[in-house]
PDB file of C-alpha atoms and ligand atoms in Angstrom:
ATOM      1  CA  UNK A   1     -46.953  12.426  56.357  1.00 47.00           C
ATOM      2  CA  UNK A   2     -43.170  12.217  56.507  1.00 49.00           C
ATOM      3  CA  UNK A   3     -41.698   8.852  57.293  1.00 52.00           C
ATOM      4  CA  UNK A   4     -37.974   8.238  57.536  1.00 59.00           C
ATOM      5  CA  UNK A   5     -35.786   5.508  59.044  1.00 69.00           C
ATOM      6  CA  UNK A   6     -38.919   3.416  59.492  1.00 77.00           C
ATOM      7  CA  UNK A   7     -40.319   5.838  62.053  1.00 79.00           C
ATOM      8  CA  UNK A   8     -43.970   6.805  61.813  1.00 88.00           C
ATOM      9  CA  UNK A   9     -44.967  10.427  62.354  1.00 87.00           C
ATOM     10  CA  UNK A  10     -47.752   9.971  64.885  1.00 91.00           C
ATOM     11  CA  UNK A  11     -49.907  12.919  66.037  1.00 92.00           C
ATOM     12  CA  UNK A  12     -48.069  12.785  69.391  1.00 91.00           C
ATOM     13  CA  UNK A  13     -44.636  12.956  67.700  1.00 90.00           C
ATOM     14  CA  UNK A  14     -45.828  15.768  65.426  1.00 91.00           C
ATOM     15  CA  UNK A  15     -46.962  17.743  68.484  1.00 90.00           C
ATOM     16  CA  UNK A  16     -43.499  17.315  70.058  1.00 90.00           C
ATOM     17  CA  UNK A  17     -41.737  18.444  66.848  1.00 89.00           C
ATOM     18  CA  UNK A  18     -43.969  21.521  66.549  1.00 89.00           C
ATOM     19  CA  UNK A  19     -43.512  22.403  70.247  1.00 87.00           C
ATOM     20  CA  UNK A  20     -39.715  21.980  69.958  1.00 91.00           C
ATOM     21  CA  UNK A  21     -39.611  24.178  66.872  1.00 90.00           C
ATOM     22  CA  UNK A  22     -41.639  26.890  68.613  1.00 92.00           C
ATOM     23  CA  UNK A  23     -39.262  26.709  71.588  1.00 93.00           C
ATOM     24  CA  UNK A  24     -36.232  27.074  69.307  1.00 91.00           C
ATOM     25  CA  UNK A  25     -37.757  30.114  67.556  1.00 89.00           C
ATOM     26  CA  UNK A  26     -38.810  31.677  70.860  1.00 93.00           C
ATOM     27  CA  UNK A  27     -35.306  31.186  72.255  1.00 93.00           C
ATOM     28  CA  UNK A  28     -33.687  32.639  69.117  1.00 92.00           C
ATOM     29  CA  UNK A  29     -36.010  35.655  69.249  1.00 91.00           C
ATOM     30  CA  UNK A  30     -35.193  36.136  72.892  1.00 93.00           C
ATOM     31  CA  UNK A  31     -31.436  35.962  72.112  1.00 93.00           C
ATOM     32  CA  UNK A  32     -31.950  38.457  69.277  1.00 92.00           C
ATOM     33  CA  UNK A  33     -33.786  40.906  71.527  1.00 93.00           C
ATOM     34  CA  UNK A  34     -31.065  40.505  74.147  1.00 93.00           C
ATOM     35  CA  UNK A  35     -28.488  41.414  71.468  1.00 92.00           C
ATOM     36  CA  UNK A  36     -26.738  38.048  71.685  1.00 92.00           C
ATOM     37  CA  UNK A  37     -27.393  36.967  68.091  1.00 92.00           C
ATOM     38  CA  UNK A  38     -27.963  38.870  64.896  1.00 90.00           C
ATOM     39  CA  UNK A  39     -30.493  38.043  62.179  1.00 88.00           C
ATOM     40  CA  UNK A  40     -28.890  37.536  58.778  1.00 85.00           C
ATOM     41  CA  UNK A  41     -30.983  37.155  55.622  1.00 79.00           C
ATOM     42  CA  UNK A  42     -29.280  34.870  53.152  1.00 76.00           C
ATOM     43  CA  UNK A  43     -30.767  33.339  50.025  1.00 73.00           C
ATOM     44  CA  UNK A  44     -34.362  33.490  51.279  1.00 80.00           C
ATOM     45  CA  UNK A  45     -33.469  32.021  54.686  1.00 80.00           C
ATOM     46  CA  UNK A  46     -32.932  33.657  58.030  1.00 85.00           C
ATOM     47  CA  UNK A  47     -29.820  32.681  59.946  1.00 86.00           C
ATOM     48  CA  UNK A  48     -28.969  33.654  63.495  1.00 90.00           C
ATOM     49  CA  UNK A  49     -25.375  34.793  63.836  1.00 92.00           C
ATOM     50  CA  UNK A  50     -23.669  34.730  67.266  1.00 91.00           C
ATOM     51  CA  UNK A  51     -21.224  37.361  65.994  1.00 92.00           C
ATOM     52  CA  UNK A  52     -23.070  40.646  66.648  1.00 90.00           C
ATOM     53  CA  UNK A  53     -20.217  42.945  65.640  1.00 88.00           C
ATOM     54  CA  UNK A  54     -20.207  44.706  62.247  1.00 86.00           C
ATOM     55  CA  UNK A  55     -18.995  42.196  59.690  1.00 91.00           C
ATOM     56  CA  UNK A  56     -19.696  40.643  56.308  1.00 91.00           C
ATOM     57  CA  UNK A  57     -19.987  37.070  55.070  1.00 92.00           C
ATOM     58  CA  UNK A  58     -18.451  34.760  52.532  1.00 93.00           C
ATOM     59  CA  UNK A  59     -20.739  31.897  51.425  1.00 92.00           C
ATOM     60  CA  UNK A  60     -19.278  28.852  49.666  1.00 94.00           C
ATOM     61  CA  UNK A  61     -21.561  27.641  46.909  1.00 94.00           C
ATOM     62  CA  UNK A  62     -20.080  24.121  47.083  1.00 95.00           C
ATOM     63  CA  UNK A  63     -20.197  23.209  50.785  1.00 95.00           C
ATOM     64  CA  UNK A  64     -22.504  26.012  51.958  1.00 90.00           C
ATOM     65  CA  UNK A  65     -20.048  27.116  54.641  1.00 91.00           C
ATOM     66  CA  UNK A  66     -20.538  30.692  55.862  1.00 91.00           C
ATOM     67  CA  UNK A  67     -17.451  32.576  57.013  1.00 92.00           C
ATOM     68  CA  UNK A  68     -17.309  35.906  58.803  1.00 93.00           C
ATOM     69  CA  UNK A  69     -15.299  38.646  57.115  1.00 91.00           C
ATOM     70  CA  UNK A  70     -14.151  41.583  59.193  1.00 88.00           C
ATOM     71  CA  UNK A  71     -15.780  44.913  58.336  1.00 82.00           C
ATOM     72  CA  UNK A  72     -12.316  46.520  58.075  1.00 79.00           C
ATOM     73  CA  UNK A  73     -11.542  44.324  55.050  1.00 74.00           C
ATOM     74  CA  UNK A  74     -14.266  45.922  52.951  1.00 73.00           C
ATOM     75  CA  UNK A  75     -13.955  49.669  52.651  1.00 69.00           C
ATOM     76  CA  UNK A  76     -17.022  51.820  53.170  1.00 67.00           C
ATOM     77  CA  UNK A  77     -18.303  52.775  49.774  1.00 66.00           C
ATOM     78  CA  UNK A  78     -20.184  55.947  48.902  1.00 64.00           C
ATOM     79  CA  UNK A  79     -23.599  54.488  49.732  1.00 68.00           C
ATOM     80  CA  UNK A  80     -25.073  57.894  50.521  1.00 63.00           C
ATOM     81  CA  UNK A  81     -24.499  59.080  46.985  1.00 68.00           C
ATOM     82  CA  UNK A  82     -25.782  55.777  45.569  1.00 69.00           C
ATOM     83  CA  UNK A  83     -29.059  55.875  47.467  1.00 63.00           C
ATOM     84  CA  UNK A  84     -30.184  59.450  47.015  1.00 71.00           C
ATOM     85  CA  UNK A  85     -31.621  60.939  50.199  1.00 75.00           C
ATOM     86  CA  UNK A  86     -31.568  57.744  52.257  1.00 74.00           C
ATOM     87  CA  UNK A  87     -29.365  57.778  55.329  1.00 76.00           C
ATOM     88  CA  UNK A  88     -27.329  54.557  55.365  1.00 76.00           C
ATOM     89  CA  UNK A  89     -26.620  53.478  58.938  1.00 78.00           C
ATOM     90  CA  UNK A  90     -25.028  50.097  58.325  1.00 77.00           C
ATOM     91  CA  UNK A  91     -24.618  47.506  55.624  1.00 81.00           C
ATOM     92  CA  UNK A  92     -23.816  43.837  55.185  1.00 84.00           C
ATOM     93  CA  UNK A  93     -22.153  42.372  52.146  1.00 87.00           C
ATOM     94  CA  UNK A  94     -22.377  38.688  51.190  1.00 89.00           C
ATOM     95  CA  UNK A  95     -19.563  37.459  48.988  1.00 91.00           C
ATOM     96  CA  UNK A  96     -20.224  34.185  47.150  1.00 93.00           C
ATOM     97  CA  UNK A  97     -17.761  31.775  45.653  1.00 96.00           C
ATOM     98  CA  UNK A  98     -15.712  28.704  46.528  1.00 97.00           C
ATOM     99  CA  UNK A  99     -14.012  28.468  49.917  1.00 96.00           C
ATOM    100  CA  UNK A 100     -10.329  27.608  50.317  1.00 95.00           C
ATOM    101  CA  UNK A 101     -11.179  24.078  51.503  1.00 95.00           C
ATOM    102  CA  UNK A 102     -13.276  23.294  48.404  1.00 96.00           C
ATOM    103  CA  UNK A 103     -10.807  25.106  46.163  1.00 91.00           C
ATOM    104  CA  UNK A 104      -8.010  22.706  47.180  1.00 90.00           C
ATOM    105  CA  UNK A 105      -9.978  19.610  46.187  1.00 82.00           C
TER     106      UNK A 105
HETATM  107 ZN1   ZN B 201     -16.577  25.137  50.547  1.00 97.46          ZN
HETATM  108 ZN1   ZN B 202     -21.372  36.323  60.785  1.00 97.46          ZN
END
């Protein structure tokens, strides 16, 4: 059982945490189905992105910040020739490195 800050995880508290988590996931799924957020798979985790337009991401490996990068900044590559007979409809690119804020330090 997880204990932190001297708080005990009682069965009642656990039930509240589980219910809250379910509510958060249900709400996120509802927002996704309504087209108000987009699911982004990043490093084994799922993030929900409020920016639903076509764009890419830059992830800072130091502070973990995720920045949106406009789709116009990355030219469309010849994915059709790379993937044989598959029909590519869209793509997302994740760039990884060190953000400008961390770079200055
Ligand atoms: Zn950073
Ligand atoms: Zn984004």
